[in-house]
Amino acid sequence: MGFKKIGVYFLCFTGVLLAYTPPSGAVSKLNSYRGYSDLTKAAGSMDLDTYTYNLTTWQINHGGFYKAFASKYVNPWNGSDAKSDIVNKDGTALGTIDNNATIQEMRLLAVRYKSTTNSSYKTAFKNSFSKAIGFLVAAQRSKGAWPQMHPKRGNYSDQATYNDNAMIRVMVLAKDIVDGVAPFDSDIVTESDRTKMQQALNKAVDFALKSQIYNNNVPTVWCAQHDTSSYAPVEARAYELPSKSGSESAGIVWFLMNWPDQTPEIQKAIKGALAWYKKTRVADMKYSDGNFVSSSGSSLWYRFYEVNNDNYFFCDRGGVSTKTQDITKLSDDRRYGYQWAGDYGSALLNVEASYLEAISSLSSSSSSTPSSSSSSSSSSSSSTPSFSCGDKDCLIQIEGEDFCSADGIFEDKNAGFSGTGYVNPNNALETSVSYPISASVAGDYTFYIRYANGTATARDAQIVTNENKITSIQFSSTSAWTTWNTIPISVSLPQGHSFFIFNALTSDGLPNIDWIGSTDQKLTIGSCTPTRIENKLNVTSRVSGHIQNQHLYLRNIPNSNVQVRILTLNGKQLHLLHANSSNVVPLPSMKGGLYLFEVYDNKNQMGSFLLPLIK
């Protein structure tokens, strides 16, 4: 572990004490991730202690906060307003680290705790801060990643989120807590908190090293989102494809430059990223309001580059089919409503010489023990596979708990699983669980499914894809719920996006599912809300439903005789149906697959949700 002393960190190499002082430019850069001005601006002239106390009343039970709520903290929670704009189907409000949420609240709580003379406020601030620490600890995934939102939402926000520096802000906060720098130099931080944050930081740095993208065995940069288990770059919104990010990668490099233990692995990661920024720099050009213009002396990097090469690209809301290098082909909404390029790398390259000088005295064969549990980075184009598909490494892996929809629950009580847990489906006929998958060409693909069936009898099931192609599968007994078995199965997929849906054929339901993997390079992990559905899906509504015996049973409907629109995942309306007085809708004949159901009352949309239809 590094030792802090007057801003200089020390490493012990075979008995010799050597100092590492991060470049001053790298040190000051972390200040850009420490702000909380959104809160103080919203407070205006009101008493800041009162504002901060009001803030604590808006905290969600799990300890997190939602984003863009600064203006709401002017008043205390009234007991009825939603504390989050997004609520899961089980009624759990989601907290987030997006847009500096939760992190800025924790910083203000620590500042006012030191300043206030009101003992009641002081107690409230400390309790709220402690709950927020608990939220960050619970939200972090087992391999070190922080997702955008917690608990799981069931879409891209469950992935490791470097986008807009969300995860880096958490890491800077955690480092400040561990280092005991102001305002975290009071007893608002317990020793237990510091220990938890140090452990979390170690895992987060390890995740950064293992998720760095390699091209031809050379380290480059990172994606804005990475799979929390496989480390692979993944898609977020439809126009944010798996890629190398010129923007978000800079924040990771800044943090690694400030990490006290400059191990060979960390030095390699930083040097690789700096080399990539030098290689991809576009000189004498800048990006301004949807246009690229000549500008002598300027430097530019694109937001997105291909994962396996350095070709830049833009993308519209239609997803991968709209990928282009011609920005004029984008819709006005995306062309002018998103930052496609910027001067992301000049500041990094300006401190390169200072960084190399700072590490020049550190032996590359140090005997020091890094405070992160890092190992060598992957030599593949994304990351080292962590699962076995037969006698080969899996190229893609979908964790069982990362389902799009499930008749069942997330669970982590039976040992031996990978990731954060597994899905435990209901013990009932027609129980279903769905996962997103995408194939570059149509064909038959072999998947490997890791499961546990602790009963004495086999559980029969079907696997159904979008085009109603059905494959039968039998999950034999594994004798115990802590005993996991992996079996292969061939499944026919259409070209493009699909949903891989398990459907139980017996009243015992499905087994517990740990993960699904494949060795086929033509497959990628899809999105739970592909193409235009993302804009249609009302995730804040509690309106929901389930399908049984060719009937849709609606839930959380305050009145009767509502209408239901059924749409495909491309936004095409198939049917407009009326629910009966019991809010039950007989369904017409449709292909198996995933559909969007929109619920209306007098032409006003009450909510929407995705459901798989099993045939």
Coordinates of C-alpha atoms in Angstrom, one line a residue, residues 22-610:
P22 CA 2.4 12.5 -9.6
P23 CA 2.8 15.3 -12.2
S24 CA 1.2 18.5 -10.9
G25 CA -0.9 18.7 -14.0
A26 CA -2.4 15.3 -13.2
V27 CA -2.9 16.2 -9.5
S28 CA -4.8 19.3 -10.4
K29 CA -6.9 17.5 -13.1
L30 CA -8.6 15.5 -10.4
N31 CA -10.2 18.7 -9.1
S32 CA -12.5 18.7 -12.1
Y33 CA -14.1 15.5 -10.6
R34 CA -14.6 17.0 -7.1
G35 CA -17.3 19.6 -7.8
Y36 CA -20.7 20.0 -6.2
S37 CA -21.6 23.5 -7.4
D38 CA -25.0 22.2 -8.8
L39 CA -26.1 22.0 -5.2
T40 CA -24.8 25.3 -3.9
K41 CA -26.2 27.1 -6.9
A42 CA -29.6 25.5 -6.3
A43 CA -29.4 26.5 -2.7
G44 CA -28.9 30.2 -3.7
S45 CA -29.2 32.5 -0.7
M46 CA -30.9 30.0 1.6
D47 CA -29.1 28.7 4.7
L48 CA -26.8 26.0 3.4
D49 CA -27.2 23.8 6.5
T50 CA -31.0 23.8 6.0
Y51 CA -30.6 23.0 2.3
T52 CA -28.2 20.1 3.2
Y53 CA -30.6 18.8 5.8
N54 CA -33.5 18.9 3.2
L55 CA -31.2 16.9 1.0
T56 CA -31.0 14.1 3.5
T57 CA -34.8 13.7 3.5
W58 CA -34.6 13.0 -0.3
Q59 CA -32.1 10.1 0.1
I60 CA -33.5 6.8 -1.1
N61 CA -33.7 4.0 1.5
H62 CA -30.7 2.1 0.0
G63 CA -28.5 5.2 0.5
G64 CA -28.3 6.6 -3.0
F65 CA -29.7 9.7 -4.6
Y66 CA -31.1 10.4 -8.0
K67 CA -29.7 12.9 -10.6
A68 CA -30.9 16.5 -11.3
F69 CA -32.7 16.8 -8.0
A70 CA -30.7 19.8 -6.7
S71 CA -33.6 22.2 -7.1
K72 CA -35.9 19.8 -5.1
Y73 CA -33.6 20.0 -2.0
V74 CA -34.8 23.6 -1.5
N75 CA -37.7 22.0 0.3
P76 CA -37.7 18.8 2.5
W77 CA -39.3 15.7 1.0
N78 CA -43.1 15.9 1.4
G79 CA -43.6 12.2 2.1
S80 CA -45.2 11.4 -1.2
D81 CA -43.1 12.7 -4.2
A82 CA -40.9 10.1 -5.9
K83 CA -37.3 10.2 -4.7
S84 CA -36.2 8.8 -8.0
D85 CA -37.4 9.2 -11.6
I86 CA -36.8 5.5 -12.2
V87 CA -38.5 2.7 -10.2
N88 CA -38.0 -1.0 -10.9
K89 CA -40.9 -3.4 -11.3
D90 CA -40.7 -4.4 -7.7
G91 CA -41.1 -0.8 -6.6
T92 CA -37.5 -0.2 -5.7
A93 CA -36.3 3.4 -6.5
L94 CA -33.0 3.5 -8.4
G95 CA -30.1 5.6 -7.2
T96 CA -27.4 6.7 -9.6
I97 CA -23.8 8.0 -10.0
D98 CA -24.8 9.6 -13.3
N99 CA -24.4 13.4 -13.6
N100 CA -22.4 13.5 -10.4
A101 CA -25.5 12.3 -8.4
T102 CA -24.8 10.7 -5.0
I103 CA -21.1 11.8 -5.2
Q104 CA -21.9 15.5 -5.0
E105 CA -24.3 15.0 -2.1
M106 CA -21.7 13.1 -0.2
R107 CA -19.2 15.9 -0.7
L108 CA -21.6 18.6 0.5
L109 CA -22.6 16.4 3.5
A110 CA -19.0 16.2 4.5
V111 CA -18.4 19.9 4.1
R112 CA -21.4 21.0 6.2
Y113 CA -20.7 18.3 8.8
K114 CA -17.4 20.1 9.6
S115 CA -19.0 23.5 9.6
T116 CA -22.4 23.3 11.2
T117 CA -22.9 24.0 14.9
N118 CA -26.4 22.4 14.9
S119 CA -26.1 19.1 16.6
S120 CA -29.3 17.7 15.1
Y121 CA -28.0 18.6 11.6
K122 CA -24.6 17.1 12.4
T123 CA -26.2 13.8 13.3
A124 CA -28.4 13.8 10.2
F125 CA -25.4 14.6 7.9
K126 CA -23.3 11.8 9.4
N127 CA -26.1 9.2 9.2
S128 CA -26.8 10.2 5.5
F129 CA -23.2 10.0 4.6
S130 CA -22.9 6.5 6.2
K131 CA -25.9 5.3 4.2
A132 CA -24.4 6.7 1.0
I133 CA -21.2 4.8 1.7
G134 CA -23.3 1.7 2.0
F135 CA -24.9 2.4 -1.4
L136 CA -21.5 2.7 -3.1
V137 CA -20.3 -0.5 -1.5
A138 CA -23.5 -2.4 -2.5
A139 CA -23.5 -1.0 -6.0
Q140 CA -20.0 -2.0 -6.9
R141 CA -19.8 -5.3 -8.8
S142 CA -17.6 -8.2 -7.6
K143 CA -14.9 -7.5 -10.2
G144 CA -14.6 -3.8 -9.3
A145 CA -17.0 -2.0 -11.7
W146 CA -19.6 0.6 -10.7
P147 CA -22.7 0.7 -12.8
Q148 CA -24.6 3.8 -13.6
M149 CA -27.6 2.8 -11.5
H150 CA -28.3 0.6 -8.6
P151 CA -30.2 -1.7 -8.0
K152 CA -30.1 -3.3 -11.5
R153 CA -32.4 -1.7 -14.1
G154 CA -32.1 -4.4 -16.8
N155 CA -30.4 -2.4 -19.5
Y156 CA -27.1 -0.7 -20.3
S157 CA -27.1 1.2 -17.0
D158 CA -26.1 -2.1 -15.3
Q159 CA -22.7 -2.0 -17.0
A160 CA -19.5 -0.5 -15.8
T161 CA -20.0 3.2 -16.6
Y162 CA -17.0 5.4 -17.4
N163 CA -19.4 7.4 -19.6
D164 CA -19.3 11.1 -18.6
N165 CA -16.7 10.1 -16.0
A166 CA -19.3 8.6 -13.7
M167 CA -17.0 5.8 -12.4
I168 CA -14.0 8.1 -12.2
R169 CA -15.9 10.5 -9.9
V170 CA -16.6 7.6 -7.5
M171 CA -13.0 6.6 -7.6
V172 CA -11.7 10.1 -6.9
L173 CA -14.2 10.4 -4.0
A174 CA -13.1 7.0 -2.6
K175 CA -9.4 8.1 -2.9
D176 CA -10.1 11.3 -1.0
I177 CA -11.9 9.4 1.7
V178 CA -9.0 7.0 2.0
D179 CA -6.4 9.8 2.0
G180 CA -8.4 11.8 4.6
V181 CA -8.2 15.0 2.6
A182 CA -10.6 17.8 3.3
P183 CA -13.6 17.6 3.8
F184 CA -13.1 14.0 4.7
D185 CA -10.7 14.7 7.5
S186 CA -13.4 14.6 10.2
D187 CA -15.1 11.8 12.1
I188 CA -17.9 11.7 9.5
V189 CA -15.7 9.0 8.0
T190 CA -15.1 6.0 10.2
E191 CA -12.2 3.7 10.0
S192 CA -14.6 1.0 8.6
D193 CA -15.5 3.5 5.9
R194 CA -11.9 4.0 4.9
T195 CA -11.2 0.3 4.8
K196 CA -14.3 -0.3 2.6
M197 CA -13.2 2.5 0.2
Q198 CA -9.7 1.2 0.0
Q199 CA -10.9 -2.3 -0.8
A200 CA -13.3 -0.8 -3.4
L201 CA -10.5 1.3 -5.0
N202 CA -8.2 -1.7 -5.3
K203 CA -10.9 -3.6 -7.2
A204 CA -11.8 -0.6 -9.3
V205 CA -8.1 -0.1 -10.4
D206 CA -7.8 -3.8 -11.1
F207 CA -11.0 -3.5 -13.3
A208 CA -9.5 -0.6 -15.2
L209 CA -6.3 -2.6 -16.0
K210 CA -8.2 -5.7 -17.1
S211 CA -10.8 -3.8 -19.2
Q212 CA -8.2 -1.8 -21.2
I213 CA -8.6 -2.6 -24.9
Y214 CA -5.7 -4.3 -26.6
N215 CA -5.1 -4.2 -30.4
N216 CA -2.5 -6.6 -31.7
N217 CA -1.2 -7.1 -28.2
V218 CA -0.7 -3.4 -27.7
P219 CA -2.7 -1.5 -24.9
T220 CA -4.9 1.3 -26.2
V221 CA -7.7 3.0 -24.3
W222 CA -11.2 2.1 -23.0
C223 CA -14.8 2.1 -23.9
A224 CA -17.4 4.3 -22.2
Q225 CA -19.1 1.1 -20.9
H226 CA -17.6 -2.3 -20.2
D227 CA -19.2 -5.6 -19.2
T228 CA -19.0 -5.9 -15.4
S229 CA -17.9 -9.6 -15.6
S230 CA -16.1 -10.1 -18.9
Y231 CA -14.5 -6.6 -19.1
A232 CA -15.5 -6.4 -22.8
P233 CA -16.6 -3.1 -24.3
V234 CA -20.4 -3.0 -24.7
E235 CA -23.1 -0.8 -26.1
A236 CA -25.1 1.8 -24.1
R237 CA -27.7 3.8 -25.9
A238 CA -28.4 2.9 -29.5
Y239 CA -25.9 5.5 -30.8
E240 CA -23.2 4.5 -28.2
L241 CA -21.8 1.3 -29.7
P242 CA -19.0 -0.8 -28.4
S243 CA -15.9 1.3 -29.2
K244 CA -12.7 2.9 -28.0
S245 CA -13.6 6.3 -26.4
G246 CA -11.4 9.3 -27.0
S247 CA -13.3 11.2 -24.3
E248 CA -13.9 8.9 -21.3
S249 CA -10.5 7.2 -21.6
A250 CA -8.8 10.5 -20.5
G251 CA -10.3 10.4 -17.1
I252 CA -9.1 6.9 -16.5
V253 CA -5.5 7.9 -17.4
W254 CA -5.7 10.9 -15.1
F255 CA -6.7 8.7 -12.2
L256 CA -4.1 6.1 -12.9
M257 CA -1.4 8.8 -13.0
N258 CA -2.5 9.7 -9.5
W259 CA -2.5 6.2 -8.2
P260 CA 0.3 5.9 -5.5
D261 CA 1.5 2.4 -6.5
Q262 CA 3.0 2.8 -10.0
T263 CA 3.3 -0.9 -10.7
P264 CA 4.6 -2.1 -14.0
E265 CA 1.1 -2.9 -15.0
I266 CA -0.1 0.6 -14.3
Q267 CA 2.8 2.2 -16.1
K268 CA 2.2 0.0 -19.1
A269 CA -1.5 1.0 -19.2
I270 CA -0.7 4.7 -19.0
K271 CA 2.1 4.6 -21.6
G272 CA -0.1 2.6 -23.9
A273 CA -2.9 5.1 -23.6
L274 CA -0.6 8.1 -24.2
A275 CA 0.9 6.4 -27.3
W276 CA -2.7 5.9 -28.6
Y277 CA -3.5 9.6 -28.0
K278 CA -0.4 10.6 -29.9
K279 CA -1.2 8.2 -32.8
T280 CA -4.8 9.3 -33.2
R281 CA -4.4 13.1 -32.8
V282 CA -5.9 15.1 -35.6
A283 CA -3.9 18.4 -36.0
D284 CA -5.2 21.8 -36.9
M285 CA -8.9 20.9 -36.6
K286 CA -11.6 21.5 -34.0
Y287 CA -15.2 20.4 -33.5
S288 CA -17.9 23.0 -33.2
D289 CA -21.6 22.6 -33.1
G290 CA -21.9 19.6 -35.3
N291 CA -19.1 20.6 -37.7
F292 CA -15.4 20.0 -38.1
V293 CA -13.5 23.2 -39.0
S294 CA -9.9 24.1 -39.7
S295 CA -8.1 25.7 -36.8
S296 CA -4.4 26.3 -36.8
G297 CA -2.7 24.8 -33.7
S298 CA -5.8 22.9 -32.5
S299 CA -5.9 19.2 -31.8
L300 CA -8.9 16.9 -32.0
W301 CA -9.9 13.4 -31.1
Y302 CA -13.2 11.7 -32.0
R303 CA -15.6 10.4 -29.3
F304 CA -15.8 6.8 -30.8
Y305 CA -13.3 4.6 -32.6
E306 CA -13.8 0.9 -33.7
V307 CA -12.8 -1.6 -31.0
N308 CA -10.4 -3.5 -33.2
N309 CA -8.8 -0.5 -35.1
D310 CA -8.5 3.3 -35.0
N311 CA -11.3 4.1 -37.5
Y312 CA -13.6 6.8 -36.0
F313 CA -17.3 6.7 -36.5
F314 CA -20.6 8.4 -35.7
C315 CA -24.0 6.7 -35.1
D316 CA -27.6 7.7 -35.1
R317 CA -30.5 6.4 -32.9
G318 CA -31.1 3.6 -35.4
G319 CA -28.0 1.8 -34.0
V320 CA -25.3 -0.1 -35.8
S321 CA -27.0 0.1 -39.2
T322 CA -26.6 3.9 -39.1
K323 CA -22.8 3.9 -38.4
T324 CA -21.0 6.3 -40.6
Q325 CA -17.9 8.5 -41.0
D326 CA -20.0 11.3 -42.5
I327 CA -21.5 13.4 -39.8
T328 CA -23.9 15.1 -42.2
K329 CA -25.7 11.7 -42.5
L330 CA -26.8 11.9 -38.9
S331 CA -30.2 13.3 -38.0
D332 CA -30.2 16.9 -36.7
D333 CA -31.1 15.5 -33.2
R334 CA -27.9 13.4 -33.0
R335 CA -25.6 15.6 -35.1
Y336 CA -26.2 18.7 -33.0
G337 CA -27.3 17.1 -29.7
Y338 CA -24.2 15.0 -28.9
Q339 CA -20.5 15.7 -28.5
W340 CA -18.8 13.7 -31.3
A341 CA -15.3 15.1 -30.9
G342 CA -13.2 17.4 -28.7
D343 CA -9.7 18.2 -27.5
Y344 CA -9.6 15.2 -25.2
G345 CA -5.9 14.4 -25.3
S346 CA -3.7 17.5 -25.4
A347 CA -3.6 17.9 -21.6
L348 CA -2.5 14.3 -21.2
L349 CA 0.2 14.6 -23.8
N350 CA 1.4 17.9 -22.2
V351 CA 2.2 16.0 -18.9
E352 CA 3.7 12.9 -20.6
A353 CA 7.3 14.1 -20.1
S354 CA 6.6 14.9 -16.4
Y355 CA 5.1 11.5 -15.9
L356 CA 7.9 9.6 -17.5
E357 CA 10.4 11.6 -15.4
A358 CA 8.4 10.9 -12.2
I359 CA 8.6 7.1 -12.8
S360 CA 12.1 7.0 -14.2
S361 CA 13.6 6.1 -10.8
L362 CA 11.1 3.3 -10.2
S363 CA 12.4 -0.1 -11.2
S364 CA 10.2 -2.0 -13.6
S365 CA 10.9 -5.2 -11.7
S366 CA 9.9 -3.8 -8.3
S367 CA 9.4 -6.2 -5.4
S368 CA 6.7 -3.9 -3.9
T369 CA 3.2 -5.3 -3.5
P370 CA 0.6 -3.2 -5.3
S371 CA -2.3 -2.1 -3.2
S372 CA -4.5 -3.1 -6.1
S373 CA -4.8 -6.8 -6.8
S374 CA -4.0 -6.1 -10.4
S375 CA -2.7 -8.7 -12.8
S376 CA -1.6 -8.3 -16.4
S377 CA -4.0 -6.8 -18.8
S378 CA -5.6 -8.8 -21.6
S379 CA -3.7 -9.3 -24.8
S380 CA -7.0 -9.8 -26.8
S381 CA -8.8 -7.0 -28.5
S382 CA -11.0 -6.5 -25.5
S383 CA -10.2 -8.7 -22.5
T384 CA -9.2 -12.2 -21.3
P385 CA -12.2 -14.6 -21.4
S386 CA -13.2 -15.7 -17.9
F387 CA -15.4 -18.6 -18.8
S388 CA -14.9 -22.0 -20.5
C389 CA -17.2 -23.0 -23.3
G390 CA -16.3 -26.7 -23.8
D391 CA -12.6 -26.9 -24.4
K392 CA -12.3 -23.3 -25.5
D393 CA -12.5 -19.9 -23.8
C394 CA -15.9 -18.2 -24.2
L395 CA -15.8 -15.1 -26.4
I396 CA -19.0 -13.7 -25.1
Q397 CA -20.7 -14.4 -21.7
I398 CA -24.1 -13.2 -20.5
E399 CA -24.4 -13.4 -16.7
G400 CA -27.6 -15.1 -15.6
E401 CA -28.6 -12.1 -13.5
D402 CA -28.3 -9.8 -16.5
F403 CA -31.7 -10.8 -17.9
C404 CA -34.0 -8.5 -19.8
S405 CA -37.1 -10.0 -18.2
A406 CA -37.6 -12.8 -15.8
D407 CA -40.4 -14.7 -14.0
G408 CA -38.2 -15.0 -10.9
I409 CA -35.6 -13.2 -8.8
F410 CA -31.9 -12.3 -8.6
E411 CA -30.2 -14.4 -6.0
D412 CA -26.7 -15.0 -4.6
K413 CA -27.1 -17.4 -1.7
N414 CA -26.0 -20.6 -3.4
A415 CA -22.2 -20.6 -3.6
G416 CA -20.2 -21.4 -6.8
F417 CA -21.8 -18.8 -9.1
S418 CA -19.8 -16.3 -11.2
G419 CA -20.4 -12.6 -11.3
T420 CA -22.7 -11.1 -8.7
G421 CA -25.2 -14.0 -8.6
Y422 CA -27.7 -15.8 -10.8
V423 CA -31.4 -15.9 -11.7
N424 CA -33.7 -18.1 -9.7
P425 CA -36.9 -18.5 -11.9
N426 CA -40.3 -19.3 -10.4
N427 CA -41.3 -22.9 -10.0
A428 CA -44.2 -22.8 -12.5
L429 CA -45.2 -23.9 -16.0
E430 CA -44.3 -21.3 -18.7
T431 CA -41.9 -19.5 -16.4
S432 CA -39.6 -17.5 -18.7
V433 CA -36.3 -15.6 -18.7
S434 CA -35.0 -13.6 -21.6
Y435 CA -31.5 -12.4 -22.7
P436 CA -30.3 -10.1 -25.5
I437 CA -28.1 -11.5 -28.3
S438 CA -27.1 -10.3 -31.7
A439 CA -25.8 -12.3 -34.7
S440 CA -24.0 -10.7 -37.7
V441 CA -25.4 -13.5 -39.9
A442 CA -28.4 -15.9 -39.6
G443 CA -27.5 -19.5 -38.7
D444 CA -27.2 -22.2 -36.0
Y445 CA -25.0 -21.2 -33.1
T446 CA -23.7 -23.3 -30.2
F447 CA -24.3 -21.9 -26.7
Y448 CA -23.1 -23.1 -23.4
I449 CA -25.4 -22.8 -20.4
R450 CA -24.2 -23.0 -16.8
Y451 CA -27.0 -24.0 -14.4
A452 CA -27.9 -25.6 -11.1
N453 CA -30.8 -28.0 -10.6
G454 CA -30.8 -29.2 -7.0
T455 CA -33.9 -31.3 -7.3
A456 CA -33.9 -35.1 -8.1
T457 CA -35.7 -34.7 -11.5
A458 CA -34.8 -33.1 -14.7
R459 CA -36.4 -29.8 -15.8
D460 CA -37.5 -29.6 -19.4
A461 CA -37.6 -26.3 -21.2
Q462 CA -37.6 -24.6 -24.6
I463 CA -35.4 -21.9 -26.0
V464 CA -37.3 -19.6 -28.3
T465 CA -35.8 -16.8 -30.5
N466 CA -37.5 -13.9 -32.2
E467 CA -38.6 -15.8 -35.3
N468 CA -40.4 -18.5 -33.2
K469 CA -37.6 -21.0 -33.7
I470 CA -37.8 -23.5 -30.9
T471 CA -35.1 -25.7 -29.4
S472 CA -35.8 -28.3 -26.7
I473 CA -33.4 -28.6 -23.8
Q474 CA -33.3 -30.8 -20.7
F475 CA -31.6 -29.6 -17.5
S476 CA -30.6 -32.7 -15.7
S477 CA -30.3 -32.8 -11.9
T478 CA -27.0 -31.5 -10.5
S479 CA -27.9 -33.0 -7.1
A480 CA -27.4 -29.8 -5.2
W481 CA -28.1 -26.1 -5.7
T482 CA -24.4 -25.3 -5.1
T483 CA -23.3 -27.8 -7.8
W484 CA -23.1 -26.1 -11.2
N485 CA -23.1 -27.9 -14.6
T486 CA -22.4 -26.6 -18.1
I487 CA -24.2 -28.0 -21.1
P488 CA -24.1 -27.1 -24.9
I489 CA -27.1 -26.5 -27.1
S490 CA -27.5 -25.4 -30.7
V491 CA -29.9 -22.6 -31.3
S492 CA -31.0 -21.0 -34.6
L493 CA -30.8 -17.2 -34.7
P494 CA -31.9 -14.7 -37.3
Q495 CA -29.5 -12.0 -38.5
G496 CA -29.5 -9.0 -36.2
H497 CA -30.9 -8.5 -32.7
S498 CA -32.7 -11.4 -31.0
F499 CA -34.0 -12.4 -27.6
F500 CA -32.8 -15.7 -26.2
I501 CA -35.8 -16.8 -24.2
F502 CA -36.0 -19.8 -21.8
N503 CA -39.5 -21.2 -21.3
A504 CA -40.3 -23.9 -18.7
L505 CA -42.3 -26.9 -19.8
T506 CA -42.9 -28.4 -16.4
S507 CA -44.5 -27.1 -13.2
D508 CA -41.1 -27.2 -11.5
G509 CA -40.0 -24.3 -13.7
L510 CA -36.5 -23.6 -14.9
P511 CA -33.1 -24.3 -13.1
N512 CA -31.0 -21.5 -11.6
I513 CA -29.1 -20.0 -14.5
D514 CA -25.5 -18.7 -13.9
W515 CA -24.4 -17.7 -17.4
I516 CA -24.7 -18.2 -21.1
G517 CA -21.6 -18.3 -23.3
S518 CA -20.4 -18.9 -26.9
T519 CA -17.1 -19.1 -28.8
D520 CA -18.6 -17.7 -32.0
Q521 CA -17.1 -14.4 -33.2
K522 CA -20.3 -13.6 -35.1
L523 CA -22.2 -13.1 -31.9
T524 CA -22.3 -10.1 -29.6
I525 CA -24.3 -9.2 -26.5
G526 CA -27.4 -7.2 -27.5
S527 CA -29.4 -4.6 -25.7
C528 CA -32.6 -5.1 -23.7
T529 CA -34.1 -2.0 -25.4
P530 CA -32.8 -2.0 -29.0
T531 CA -33.5 0.6 -31.7
R532 CA -36.5 2.9 -31.3
I533 CA -37.9 1.1 -28.3
E534 CA -35.5 3.0 -26.0
N535 CA -37.5 6.2 -26.6
K536 CA -40.8 4.5 -26.2
L537 CA -40.2 2.6 -23.0
N538 CA -41.6 4.3 -20.0
V539 CA -39.3 2.9 -17.3
T540 CA -40.7 5.3 -14.6
S541 CA -44.2 3.8 -14.6
R542 CA -45.2 1.0 -12.3
V543 CA -47.7 -0.3 -14.8
S544 CA -46.7 -3.9 -15.6
G545 CA -48.2 -7.2 -16.6
H546 CA -47.6 -10.9 -17.3
I547 CA -48.7 -13.3 -19.9
Q548 CA -50.4 -16.6 -19.1
N549 CA -52.5 -18.9 -21.3
Q550 CA -52.5 -16.4 -24.2
H551 CA -53.9 -13.6 -22.0
L552 CA -52.2 -10.4 -20.8
Y553 CA -52.9 -9.7 -17.1
L554 CA -52.3 -6.0 -16.3
R555 CA -51.0 -4.9 -12.9
N556 CA -51.1 -1.5 -11.1
I557 CA -53.9 -0.2 -13.2
P558 CA -56.0 2.3 -11.1
N559 CA -59.1 2.0 -13.3
S560 CA -60.6 -0.4 -15.8
N561 CA -61.4 -0.5 -19.5
V562 CA -58.0 0.6 -20.7
Q563 CA -56.4 0.1 -24.1
V564 CA -53.2 -1.7 -24.9
R565 CA -51.0 -1.2 -28.0
I566 CA -48.6 -4.0 -28.9
L567 CA -45.5 -3.0 -30.9
T568 CA -42.5 -4.8 -32.3
L569 CA -39.0 -3.9 -31.2
N570 CA -38.7 -1.7 -34.3
G571 CA -41.7 0.4 -33.2
K572 CA -44.2 -1.1 -35.6
Q573 CA -47.8 -1.3 -34.1
L574 CA -49.3 -4.8 -34.4
H575 CA -52.5 -4.6 -32.4
L576 CA -54.7 -2.2 -30.5
L577 CA -56.7 -4.1 -27.9
H578 CA -59.2 -3.4 -25.1
A579 CA -58.8 -4.8 -21.6
N580 CA -61.9 -6.1 -19.8
S581 CA -63.2 -4.8 -16.5
S582 CA -60.7 -7.1 -14.7
N583 CA -57.8 -5.6 -16.8
V584 CA -57.2 -8.8 -18.7
V585 CA -56.5 -8.7 -22.4
P586 CA -57.0 -11.8 -24.7
L587 CA -54.0 -11.9 -27.1
P588 CA -54.3 -12.6 -30.8
S589 CA -52.0 -15.1 -32.5
M590 CA -48.4 -13.7 -32.7
K591 CA -45.0 -15.1 -33.2
G592 CA -42.9 -15.8 -30.1
G593 CA -40.5 -13.0 -29.1
L594 CA -40.2 -9.9 -27.1
Y595 CA -42.9 -7.1 -27.5
L596 CA -43.6 -3.7 -26.2
F597 CA -46.9 -3.2 -24.5
E598 CA -48.2 0.4 -24.1
V599 CA -51.2 1.0 -21.8
Y600 CA -53.5 3.9 -22.4
D601 CA -56.4 5.5 -20.6
N602 CA -58.5 7.9 -22.7
K603 CA -55.6 8.3 -25.1
N604 CA -53.2 9.2 -22.3
Q605 CA -50.3 6.8 -21.9
M606 CA -50.2 5.3 -18.4
G607 CA -47.0 3.3 -18.9
S608 CA -45.2 0.7 -21.0
F609 CA -43.2 -2.5 -20.5
L610 CA -41.5 -5.3 -22.4

